Amino acid sequence: MVLDAPPASRDTGCMLRKPVRGVGFGLLLAAVAAVCGAQDRDSLQVSRHLPASGPAATELGQILRAPAHEFLPVPDPQIVASPEPLWWRIDPGASGAGSARVLAIANPQGAEFELAQPPGYRAVTLDIHDPDHVQPYSRRALVFTLEPGATGPIFVRAQTGRERSLEVSVVPEAAYRSRDRTYLRIMNLTHGAMLAIGLVALLFWQRLRDGLYGWLALFLLLQTLYLGAVSGEILMVPGLRQLAAAGSPFIWFCATAAAAAGVFFVHDFADLERHTPRLARVLIVLGWVLVALATVAVSPWPASKPWFAPTGNTLLVATNSLLLLALLAAVVRGGRSAVFVLLALLPPAVLTTARALQLLLDLTYPAWLEFGMPFSMALSAVILTYGLADRLFIARRERDVAVTQARHDSLTGALNRQATMNRLEHDLRNAMVERSQLSVLFLDLDHFKDINDRYGHGVGDACLRALVSVMERELRQDDAIGRWGGEEFVTIMPGVGAASAEAIAERIRRHLQHDGRSVMGAPVQMTVSIGAASFHRGHDSAQKLIDRADAAMYKAKRDGRNRVVVAADA
């Protein structure tokens, strides 16, 4: 984003003579090629009124009487807008029979124009920021329809707060209209994408109250306003016409305020404070300087600000460079979010820097830069959105891990006691509603204290994991295993009756006795005592069902261990 308005592309044809590199530029090249194909153009000569002696004429009447030798031809088809009332003569050349033509003055934002053309040479004063100005084309250029069959030169002067070059072209009306429609389609696509993503970010901020989304929404909406202001199309939006009519100050405000919002967003999203704290602090200072500059842009003091655009563009170049340096440092130091921001900001940062330098040096504005800037901004918005989605994915994964850790036993992976009781209460309610069966097993490793004392807690922990592994092999996917405490476990088996529960418990007991002879090389000879209880509707609660299975397990212990006991009916 830069502190001036983009002019129309040169009508001599597309200026994509050098390869353009960067993320997403395949799409950009295709779009520019569609718009900037080679076109025929009428011969055009531009000259400046520069008398050999005496002051230059300031009034139209004087210009009309000035002899031809007082006009100095310029090598390029352009005029210069300046604080001085300089007049320029444009000789459009001959037109074909019945061929309607238009005169287009690129980059008209911020300048007031006076134009007179044959045959009557009636002076017309125009300002592209005037909401009442109507032309059948986009406002990327100030367009005049030339009088058919009229001969003679056209006289133009453009006054603005500082000196800058404005490209001039005379082209067939049909060709310009076709090219302008393509331009509008491309701009509407890019502006619409940025506006939509900005509004989504605004809704996220309103709902989540996360400042990150607020900065992103402000950044994208201000960028959209900026692009609409420099193209002049924002003047067509009800409610924004008076703002856009302010001209350059409004463009300056949008550019600097959007840059500030972008700095604050990148600082938070890429976590620059953690990865590169020194650069992060400098960027924050630059961000607040940009805020101050945006305030000055729309303040009534000072009334004249010829220094603003050069100062602002220099500051934007410095900010872009520092942002890219900070992001590169963050990426090198392992910043995941910084990767997305770097990919998103690299193309627009390079292009806006090129645009700022082009304005500072008053160079020709090429087509690839004019179309590349809005495309790169839209592409940046899409990549940043993907980066935010990745951030949400990471946050959700961390939340799921935290929930899992809070509900599960860290040693065996089984549910902890509270989660086991919650699951049992849930399955019990379902069994009541569906009038289905439900059984639980209460398991206790035999002589577990002796195993710990003889072979150490490492072997004891391995024995607990071995028991859970045996249970997982015998249970269904919908069944649940919970660690009740110490060496005690509970299984919950929805849809399983007493007979099936006893058979499952017996298989677990036999397999553990067979597989648990040796654990980690220690001859532990593992066995387990199991109590089984089945739900009886109208008599059992979750706690009563656990108590009945627990009592059956203790009976198995008393009866000699390594056995299964089924609880009596409630």
PDB file of C-alpha atoms in Angstrom, residues 266-503:
ATOM      1  CA  VAL A 266       1.756  -9.450  12.162  1.00  0.00           C
ATOM      2  CA  HIS A 267       3.368  -8.685  15.540  1.00  0.00           C
ATOM      3  CA  ASP A 268       0.687 -10.704  17.369  1.00  0.00           C
ATOM      4  CA  PHE A 269       0.023 -13.442  14.826  1.00  0.00           C
ATOM      5  CA  ALA A 270       3.660 -14.308  14.115  1.00  0.00           C
ATOM      6  CA  ASP A 271       4.525 -14.003  17.832  1.00  0.00           C
ATOM      7  CA  LEU A 272       7.443 -11.720  16.999  1.00  0.00           C
ATOM      8  CA  GLU A 273       7.875 -10.712  20.638  1.00  0.00           C
ATOM      9  CA  ARG A 274       8.993 -14.266  21.434  1.00  0.00           C
ATOM     10  CA  HIS A 275      11.030 -15.011  18.314  1.00  0.00           C
ATOM     11  CA  THR A 276      12.693 -11.640  17.670  1.00  0.00           C
ATOM     12  CA  PRO A 277      11.945  -9.246  20.551  1.00  0.00           C
ATOM     13  CA  ARG A 278      14.196  -6.362  19.466  1.00  0.00           C
ATOM     14  CA  LEU A 279      12.764  -6.119  15.968  1.00  0.00           C
ATOM     15  CA  ALA A 280       9.285  -6.582  17.423  1.00  0.00           C
ATOM     16  CA  ARG A 281       9.701  -3.525  19.648  1.00  0.00           C
ATOM     17  CA  VAL A 282      10.957  -1.415  16.739  1.00  0.00           C
ATOM     18  CA  LEU A 283       7.951  -2.502  14.667  1.00  0.00           C
ATOM     19  CA  ILE A 284       5.550  -1.502  17.423  1.00  0.00           C
ATOM     20  CA  VAL A 285       7.122   1.950  17.483  1.00  0.00           C
ATOM     21  CA  LEU A 286       6.796   2.166  13.680  1.00  0.00           C
ATOM     22  CA  GLY A 287       3.174   1.085  13.984  1.00  0.00           C
ATOM     23  CA  TRP A 288       2.356   3.960  16.322  1.00  0.00           C
ATOM     24  CA  VAL A 289       4.277   6.377  14.077  1.00  0.00           C
ATOM     25  CA  LEU A 290       2.026   5.242  11.222  1.00  0.00           C
ATOM     26  CA  VAL A 291      -1.030   5.828  13.423  1.00  0.00           C
ATOM     27  CA  ALA A 292       0.175   9.370  14.100  1.00  0.00           C
ATOM     28  CA  LEU A 293       0.791   9.885  10.390  1.00  0.00           C
ATOM     29  CA  ALA A 294      -2.721   8.667   9.567  1.00  0.00           C
ATOM     30  CA  THR A 295      -4.107  11.200  12.046  1.00  0.00           C
ATOM     31  CA  VAL A 296      -2.119  13.997  10.422  1.00  0.00           C
ATOM     32  CA  ALA A 297      -3.442  12.935   6.991  1.00  0.00           C
ATOM     33  CA  VAL A 298      -7.026  13.856   7.872  1.00  0.00           C
ATOM     34  CA  SER A 299      -6.283  16.724  10.245  1.00  0.00           C
ATOM     35  CA  PRO A 300      -6.943  20.303   9.058  1.00  0.00           C
ATOM     36  CA  TRP A 301      -3.452  21.323  10.140  1.00  0.00           C
ATOM     37  CA  PRO A 302      -1.271  21.909   8.297  1.00  0.00           C
ATOM     38  CA  ALA A 303      -3.539  22.846   5.408  1.00  0.00           C
ATOM     39  CA  SER A 304      -0.923  21.990   2.781  1.00  0.00           C
ATOM     40  CA  LYS A 305       1.037  18.725   3.055  1.00  0.00           C
ATOM     41  CA  PRO A 306       3.330  18.405   0.029  1.00  0.00           C
ATOM     42  CA  TRP A 307       5.777  16.469   2.199  1.00  0.00           C
ATOM     43  CA  PHE A 308       3.249  13.817   3.243  1.00  0.00           C
ATOM     44  CA  ALA A 309       3.384  11.395   0.307  1.00  0.00           C
ATOM     45  CA  PRO A 310       7.219  11.230   0.051  1.00  0.00           C
ATOM     46  CA  THR A 311       7.545  10.896   3.824  1.00  0.00           C
ATOM     47  CA  GLY A 312       4.812   8.287   4.058  1.00  0.00           C
ATOM     48  CA  ASN A 313       6.156   6.224   1.163  1.00  0.00           C
ATOM     49  CA  THR A 314       9.665   6.277   2.631  1.00  0.00           C
ATOM     50  CA  LEU A 315       8.268   5.107   5.962  1.00  0.00           C
ATOM     51  CA  LEU A 316       6.245   2.355   4.272  1.00  0.00           C
ATOM     52  CA  VAL A 317       9.339   1.081   2.452  1.00  0.00           C
ATOM     53  CA  ALA A 318      11.214   0.953   5.759  1.00  0.00           C
ATOM     54  CA  THR A 319       8.301  -0.784   7.503  1.00  0.00           C
ATOM     55  CA  ASN A 320       7.948  -3.405   4.752  1.00  0.00           C
ATOM     56  CA  SER A 321      11.663  -4.147   4.849  1.00  0.00           C
ATOM     57  CA  LEU A 322      11.706  -4.481   8.627  1.00  0.00           C
ATOM     58  CA  LEU A 323       8.587  -6.667   8.632  1.00  0.00           C
ATOM     59  CA  LEU A 324      10.109  -9.093   6.147  1.00  0.00           C
ATOM     60  CA  LEU A 325      13.359  -9.191   8.111  1.00  0.00           C
ATOM     61  CA  ALA A 326      11.522  -9.894  11.378  1.00  0.00           C
ATOM     62  CA  LEU A 327       9.378 -12.602   9.778  1.00  0.00           C
ATOM     63  CA  LEU A 328      12.408 -14.274   8.221  1.00  0.00           C
ATOM     64  CA  ALA A 329      14.120 -14.306  11.626  1.00  0.00           C
ATOM     65  CA  ALA A 330      10.977 -15.768  13.221  1.00  0.00           C
ATOM     66  CA  VAL A 331      10.769 -18.503  10.573  1.00  0.00           C
ATOM     67  CA  VAL A 332      14.425 -19.429  11.100  1.00  0.00           C
ATOM     68  CA  ARG A 333      13.738 -19.691  14.844  1.00  0.00           C
ATOM     69  CA  GLY A 334      10.831 -22.087  14.377  1.00  0.00           C
ATOM     70  CA  GLY A 335       7.806 -19.790  14.249  1.00  0.00           C
ATOM     71  CA  ARG A 336       5.036 -21.786  12.559  1.00  0.00           C
ATOM     72  CA  SER A 337       2.641 -18.850  12.147  1.00  0.00           C
ATOM     73  CA  ALA A 338       5.476 -16.691  10.811  1.00  0.00           C
ATOM     74  CA  VAL A 339       5.719 -19.008   7.787  1.00  0.00           C
ATOM     75  CA  PHE A 340       2.134 -18.192   6.757  1.00  0.00           C
ATOM     76  CA  VAL A 341       2.598 -14.468   7.345  1.00  0.00           C
ATOM     77  CA  LEU A 342       5.850 -14.413   5.362  1.00  0.00           C
ATOM     78  CA  LEU A 343       4.211 -16.213   2.429  1.00  0.00           C
ATOM     79  CA  ALA A 344       1.220 -13.862   2.637  1.00  0.00           C
ATOM     80  CA  LEU A 345       3.105 -10.583   2.936  1.00  0.00           C
ATOM     81  CA  LEU A 346       6.075 -11.183   0.652  1.00  0.00           C
ATOM     82  CA  PRO A 347       4.285 -10.473  -2.683  1.00  0.00           C
ATOM     83  CA  PRO A 348       2.356  -7.343  -1.528  1.00  0.00           C
ATOM     84  CA  ALA A 349       5.368  -6.054   0.413  1.00  0.00           C
ATOM     85  CA  VAL A 350       7.593  -6.343  -2.665  1.00  0.00           C
ATOM     86  CA  LEU A 351       4.989  -4.768  -4.940  1.00  0.00           C
ATOM     87  CA  THR A 352       4.028  -1.936  -2.588  1.00  0.00           C
ATOM     88  CA  THR A 353       7.707  -1.196  -2.076  1.00  0.00           C
ATOM     89  CA  ALA A 354       8.131  -1.090  -5.859  1.00  0.00           C
ATOM     90  CA  ARG A 355       5.113   1.199  -6.110  1.00  0.00           C
ATOM     91  CA  ALA A 356       6.444   3.519  -3.396  1.00  0.00           C
ATOM     92  CA  LEU A 357       9.818   3.731  -5.130  1.00  0.00           C
ATOM     93  CA  GLN A 358       8.099   4.345  -8.466  1.00  0.00           C
ATOM     94  CA  LEU A 359       6.208   7.266  -6.921  1.00  0.00           C
ATOM     95  CA  LEU A 360       9.232   8.642  -5.098  1.00  0.00           C
ATOM     96  CA  LEU A 361      11.295   8.530  -8.303  1.00  0.00           C
ATOM     97  CA  ASP A 362       8.354   9.572 -10.523  1.00  0.00           C
ATOM     98  CA  LEU A 363       8.827   6.569 -12.838  1.00  0.00           C
ATOM     99  CA  THR A 364       6.389   5.014 -15.306  1.00  0.00           C
ATOM    100  CA  TYR A 365       3.708   2.890 -13.650  1.00  0.00           C
ATOM    101  CA  PRO A 366       3.790  -0.515 -15.426  1.00  0.00           C
ATOM    102  CA  ALA A 367       0.721  -2.708 -15.929  1.00  0.00           C
ATOM    103  CA  TRP A 368       2.129  -5.654 -13.950  1.00  0.00           C
ATOM    104  CA  LEU A 369       2.454  -3.401 -10.918  1.00  0.00           C
ATOM    105  CA  GLU A 370      -0.979  -1.813 -11.287  1.00  0.00           C
ATOM    106  CA  PHE A 371      -2.731  -5.181 -11.444  1.00  0.00           C
ATOM    107  CA  GLY A 372      -0.236  -6.993  -9.246  1.00  0.00           C
ATOM    108  CA  MET A 373      -0.894  -4.835  -6.174  1.00  0.00           C
ATOM    109  CA  PRO A 374      -4.601  -5.644  -5.705  1.00  0.00           C
ATOM    110  CA  PHE A 375      -4.040  -9.271  -6.723  1.00  0.00           C
ATOM    111  CA  SER A 376      -1.231  -9.656  -4.209  1.00  0.00           C
ATOM    112  CA  MET A 377      -3.377  -8.068  -1.476  1.00  0.00           C
ATOM    113  CA  ALA A 378      -6.254 -10.456  -2.197  1.00  0.00           C
ATOM    114  CA  LEU A 379      -3.840 -13.397  -2.276  1.00  0.00           C
ATOM    115  CA  SER A 380      -2.379 -12.200   1.016  1.00  0.00           C
ATOM    116  CA  ALA A 381      -5.852 -12.170   2.589  1.00  0.00           C
ATOM    117  CA  VAL A 382      -6.486 -15.758   1.464  1.00  0.00           C
ATOM    118  CA  ILE A 383      -3.143 -17.023   2.811  1.00  0.00           C
ATOM    119  CA  LEU A 384      -3.628 -15.191   6.115  1.00  0.00           C
ATOM    120  CA  THR A 385      -7.066 -16.789   6.431  1.00  0.00           C
ATOM    121  CA  TYR A 386      -5.501 -20.191   5.883  1.00  0.00           C
ATOM    122  CA  GLY A 387      -2.902 -19.321   8.502  1.00  0.00           C
ATOM    123  CA  LEU A 388      -5.647 -18.434  10.977  1.00  0.00           C
ATOM    124  CA  ALA A 389      -7.374 -21.733  10.193  1.00  0.00           C
ATOM    125  CA  ASP A 390      -4.098 -23.520  10.910  1.00  0.00           C
ATOM    126  CA  ARG A 391      -3.826 -21.588  14.173  1.00  0.00           C
ATOM    127  CA  LEU A 392      -7.354 -22.705  15.139  1.00  0.00           C
ATOM    128  CA  PHE A 393      -6.478 -26.283  14.192  1.00  0.00           C
ATOM    129  CA  ILE A 394      -3.414 -26.227  16.441  1.00  0.00           C
ATOM    130  CA  ALA A 395      -5.445 -24.679  19.270  1.00  0.00           C
ATOM    131  CA  ARG A 396      -8.157 -27.316  18.902  1.00  0.00           C
ATOM    132  CA  ARG A 397      -5.605 -30.117  18.827  1.00  0.00           C
ATOM    133  CA  GLU A 398      -3.974 -28.774  21.985  1.00  0.00           C
ATOM    134  CA  ARG A 399      -7.402 -28.509  23.605  1.00  0.00           C
ATOM    135  CA  ASP A 400      -8.208 -32.095  22.643  1.00  0.00           C
ATOM    136  CA  VAL A 401      -4.891 -33.254  24.081  1.00  0.00           C
ATOM    137  CA  ALA A 402      -5.602 -31.342  27.290  1.00  0.00           C
ATOM    138  CA  VAL A 403      -9.102 -32.842  27.515  1.00  0.00           C
ATOM    139  CA  THR A 404      -7.715 -36.313  26.871  1.00  0.00           C
ATOM    140  CA  GLN A 405      -5.067 -35.850  29.521  1.00  0.00           C
ATOM    141  CA  ALA A 406      -7.667 -34.571  31.959  1.00  0.00           C
ATOM    142  CA  ARG A 407      -9.939 -37.609  31.364  1.00  0.00           C
ATOM    143  CA  HIS A 408      -7.364 -40.372  31.070  1.00  0.00           C
ATOM    144  CA  ASP A 409      -4.843 -42.057  33.285  1.00  0.00           C
ATOM    145  CA  SER A 410      -1.375 -41.066  32.108  1.00  0.00           C
ATOM    146  CA  LEU A 411       0.189 -44.480  32.926  1.00  0.00           C
ATOM    147  CA  THR A 412      -2.240 -46.886  31.254  1.00  0.00           C
ATOM    148  CA  GLY A 413      -4.307 -44.666  28.930  1.00  0.00           C
ATOM    149  CA  ALA A 414      -7.532 -45.843  30.599  1.00  0.00           C
ATOM    150  CA  LEU A 415     -10.207 -43.379  31.736  1.00  0.00           C
ATOM    151  CA  ASN A 416      -9.592 -41.905  35.170  1.00  0.00           C
ATOM    152  CA  ARG A 417     -12.072 -42.471  37.988  1.00  0.00           C
ATOM    153  CA  GLN A 418     -14.234 -39.392  37.399  1.00  0.00           C
ATOM    154  CA  ALA A 419     -14.373 -39.948  33.645  1.00  0.00           C
ATOM    155  CA  THR A 420     -15.275 -43.622  34.250  1.00  0.00           C
ATOM    156  CA  MET A 421     -18.183 -42.629  36.475  1.00  0.00           C
ATOM    157  CA  ASN A 422     -19.361 -40.040  33.926  1.00  0.00           C
ATOM    158  CA  ARG A 423     -19.256 -42.632  31.144  1.00  0.00           C
ATOM    159  CA  LEU A 424     -21.142 -45.168  33.272  1.00  0.00           C
ATOM    160  CA  GLU A 425     -23.869 -42.671  34.129  1.00  0.00           C
ATOM    161  CA  HIS A 426     -24.241 -41.805  30.433  1.00  0.00           C
ATOM    162  CA  ASP A 427     -24.470 -45.469  29.364  1.00  0.00           C
ATOM    163  CA  LEU A 428     -26.853 -46.199  32.212  1.00  0.00           C
ATOM    164  CA  ARG A 429     -29.248 -43.470  31.064  1.00  0.00           C
ATOM    165  CA  ASN A 430     -29.158 -44.867  27.542  1.00  0.00           C
ATOM    166  CA  ALA A 431     -29.883 -48.364  28.847  1.00  0.00           C
ATOM    167  CA  MET A 432     -32.907 -47.059  30.754  1.00  0.00           C
ATOM    168  CA  VAL A 433     -34.276 -45.185  27.736  1.00  0.00           C
ATOM    169  CA  GLU A 434     -33.600 -47.978  25.243  1.00  0.00           C
ATOM    170  CA  ARG A 435     -34.460 -50.751  27.737  1.00  0.00           C
ATOM    171  CA  SER A 436     -31.190 -52.485  26.888  1.00  0.00           C
ATOM    172  CA  GLN A 437     -28.636 -54.426  28.902  1.00  0.00           C
ATOM    173  CA  LEU A 438     -25.471 -53.117  30.568  1.00  0.00           C
ATOM    174  CA  SER A 439     -22.732 -54.888  32.509  1.00  0.00           C
ATOM    175  CA  VAL A 440     -19.588 -53.845  34.344  1.00  0.00           C
ATOM    176  CA  LEU A 441     -16.495 -55.757  35.440  1.00  0.00           C
ATOM    177  CA  PHE A 442     -14.428 -54.799  38.466  1.00  0.00           C
ATOM    178  CA  LEU A 443     -10.860 -56.142  38.176  1.00  0.00           C
ATOM    179  CA  ASP A 444      -8.051 -56.234  40.713  1.00  0.00           C
ATOM    180  CA  LEU A 445      -4.534 -57.597  40.082  1.00  0.00           C
ATOM    181  CA  ASP A 446      -3.658 -60.293  42.586  1.00  0.00           C
ATOM    182  CA  HIS A 447      -0.636 -59.757  44.877  1.00  0.00           C
ATOM    183  CA  PHE A 448       0.202 -56.453  43.190  1.00  0.00           C
ATOM    184  CA  LYS A 449       1.946 -55.075  46.298  1.00  0.00           C
ATOM    185  CA  ASP A 450       4.230 -58.103  46.391  1.00  0.00           C
ATOM    186  CA  ILE A 451       5.153 -57.550  42.713  1.00  0.00           C
ATOM    187  CA  ASN A 452       6.081 -53.920  43.412  1.00  0.00           C
ATOM    188  CA  ASP A 453       8.073 -54.850  46.520  1.00  0.00           C
ATOM    189  CA  ARG A 454       9.922 -57.715  44.867  1.00  0.00           C
ATOM    190  CA  TYR A 455      10.546 -56.421  41.331  1.00  0.00           C
ATOM    191  CA  GLY A 456      10.172 -52.652  41.642  1.00  0.00           C
ATOM    192  CA  HIS A 457       7.570 -50.120  40.524  1.00  0.00           C
ATOM    193  CA  GLY A 458       8.777 -50.214  36.921  1.00  0.00           C
ATOM    194  CA  VAL A 459       7.703 -53.841  36.618  1.00  0.00           C
ATOM    195  CA  GLY A 460       4.499 -53.053  38.551  1.00  0.00           C
ATOM    196  CA  ASP A 461       3.628 -50.302  36.079  1.00  0.00           C
ATOM    197  CA  ALA A 462       4.289 -52.679  33.197  1.00  0.00           C
ATOM    198  CA  CYS A 463       1.914 -55.201  34.781  1.00  0.00           C
ATOM    199  CA  LEU A 464      -0.871 -52.577  34.872  1.00  0.00           C
ATOM    200  CA  ARG A 465      -0.304 -51.771  31.191  1.00  0.00           C
ATOM    201  CA  ALA A 466      -0.294 -55.520  30.365  1.00  0.00           C
ATOM    202  CA  LEU A 467      -3.701 -55.958  32.045  1.00  0.00           C
ATOM    203  CA  VAL A 468      -5.156 -53.027  30.066  1.00  0.00           C
ATOM    204  CA  SER A 469      -3.717 -54.502  26.848  1.00  0.00           C
ATOM    205  CA  VAL A 470      -5.423 -57.851  27.522  1.00  0.00           C
ATOM    206  CA  MET A 471      -8.736 -56.107  28.259  1.00  0.00           C
ATOM    207  CA  GLU A 472      -8.523 -54.057  25.028  1.00  0.00           C
ATOM    208  CA  ARG A 473      -8.091 -57.275  23.014  1.00  0.00           C
ATOM    209  CA  GLU A 474     -11.199 -58.855  24.532  1.00  0.00           C
ATOM    210  CA  LEU A 475     -13.517 -55.836  24.610  1.00  0.00           C
ATOM    211  CA  ARG A 476     -15.393 -54.147  21.793  1.00  0.00           C
ATOM    212  CA  GLN A 477     -14.625 -50.670  20.468  1.00  0.00           C
ATOM    213  CA  ASP A 478     -17.701 -49.209  22.185  1.00  0.00           C
ATOM    214  CA  ASP A 479     -16.741 -50.621  25.582  1.00  0.00           C
ATOM    215  CA  ALA A 480     -14.814 -48.477  28.071  1.00  0.00           C
ATOM    216  CA  ILE A 481     -11.900 -49.215  30.390  1.00  0.00           C
ATOM    217  CA  GLY A 482     -11.313 -47.105  33.473  1.00  0.00           C
ATOM    218  CA  ARG A 483      -8.670 -47.132  36.180  1.00  0.00           C
ATOM    219  CA  TRP A 484     -10.535 -46.968  39.470  1.00  0.00           C
ATOM    220  CA  GLY A 485      -7.426 -46.601  41.611  1.00  0.00           C
ATOM    221  CA  GLY A 486      -4.122 -48.384  42.229  1.00  0.00           C
ATOM    222  CA  GLU A 487      -4.372 -51.837  40.619  1.00  0.00           C
ATOM    223  CA  GLU A 488      -8.197 -51.698  40.315  1.00  0.00           C
ATOM    224  CA  PHE A 489      -9.931 -51.332  36.927  1.00  0.00           C
ATOM    225  CA  VAL A 490     -13.525 -51.125  35.724  1.00  0.00           C
ATOM    226  CA  THR A 491     -14.921 -52.042  32.330  1.00  0.00           C
ATOM    227  CA  ILE A 492     -18.271 -50.760  31.053  1.00  0.00           C
ATOM    228  CA  MET A 493     -20.000 -52.904  28.434  1.00  0.00           C
ATOM    229  CA  PRO A 494     -23.267 -51.511  26.983  1.00  0.00           C
ATOM    230  CA  GLY A 495     -25.669 -54.095  25.551  1.00  0.00           C
ATOM    231  CA  VAL A 496     -23.982 -57.012  27.377  1.00  0.00           C
ATOM    232  CA  GLY A 497     -25.970 -59.270  29.722  1.00  0.00           C
ATOM    233  CA  ALA A 498     -24.792 -61.248  32.739  1.00  0.00           C
ATOM    234  CA  ALA A 499     -23.866 -64.456  30.861  1.00  0.00           C
ATOM    235  CA  SER A 500     -21.858 -62.651  28.220  1.00  0.00           C
ATOM    236  CA  ALA A 501     -20.156 -60.491  30.858  1.00  0.00           C
ATOM    237  CA  GLU A 502     -19.061 -63.607  32.738  1.00  0.00           C
ATOM    238  CA  ALA A 503     -17.686 -65.161  29.544  1.00  0.00           C
TER     239      ALA A 503
END
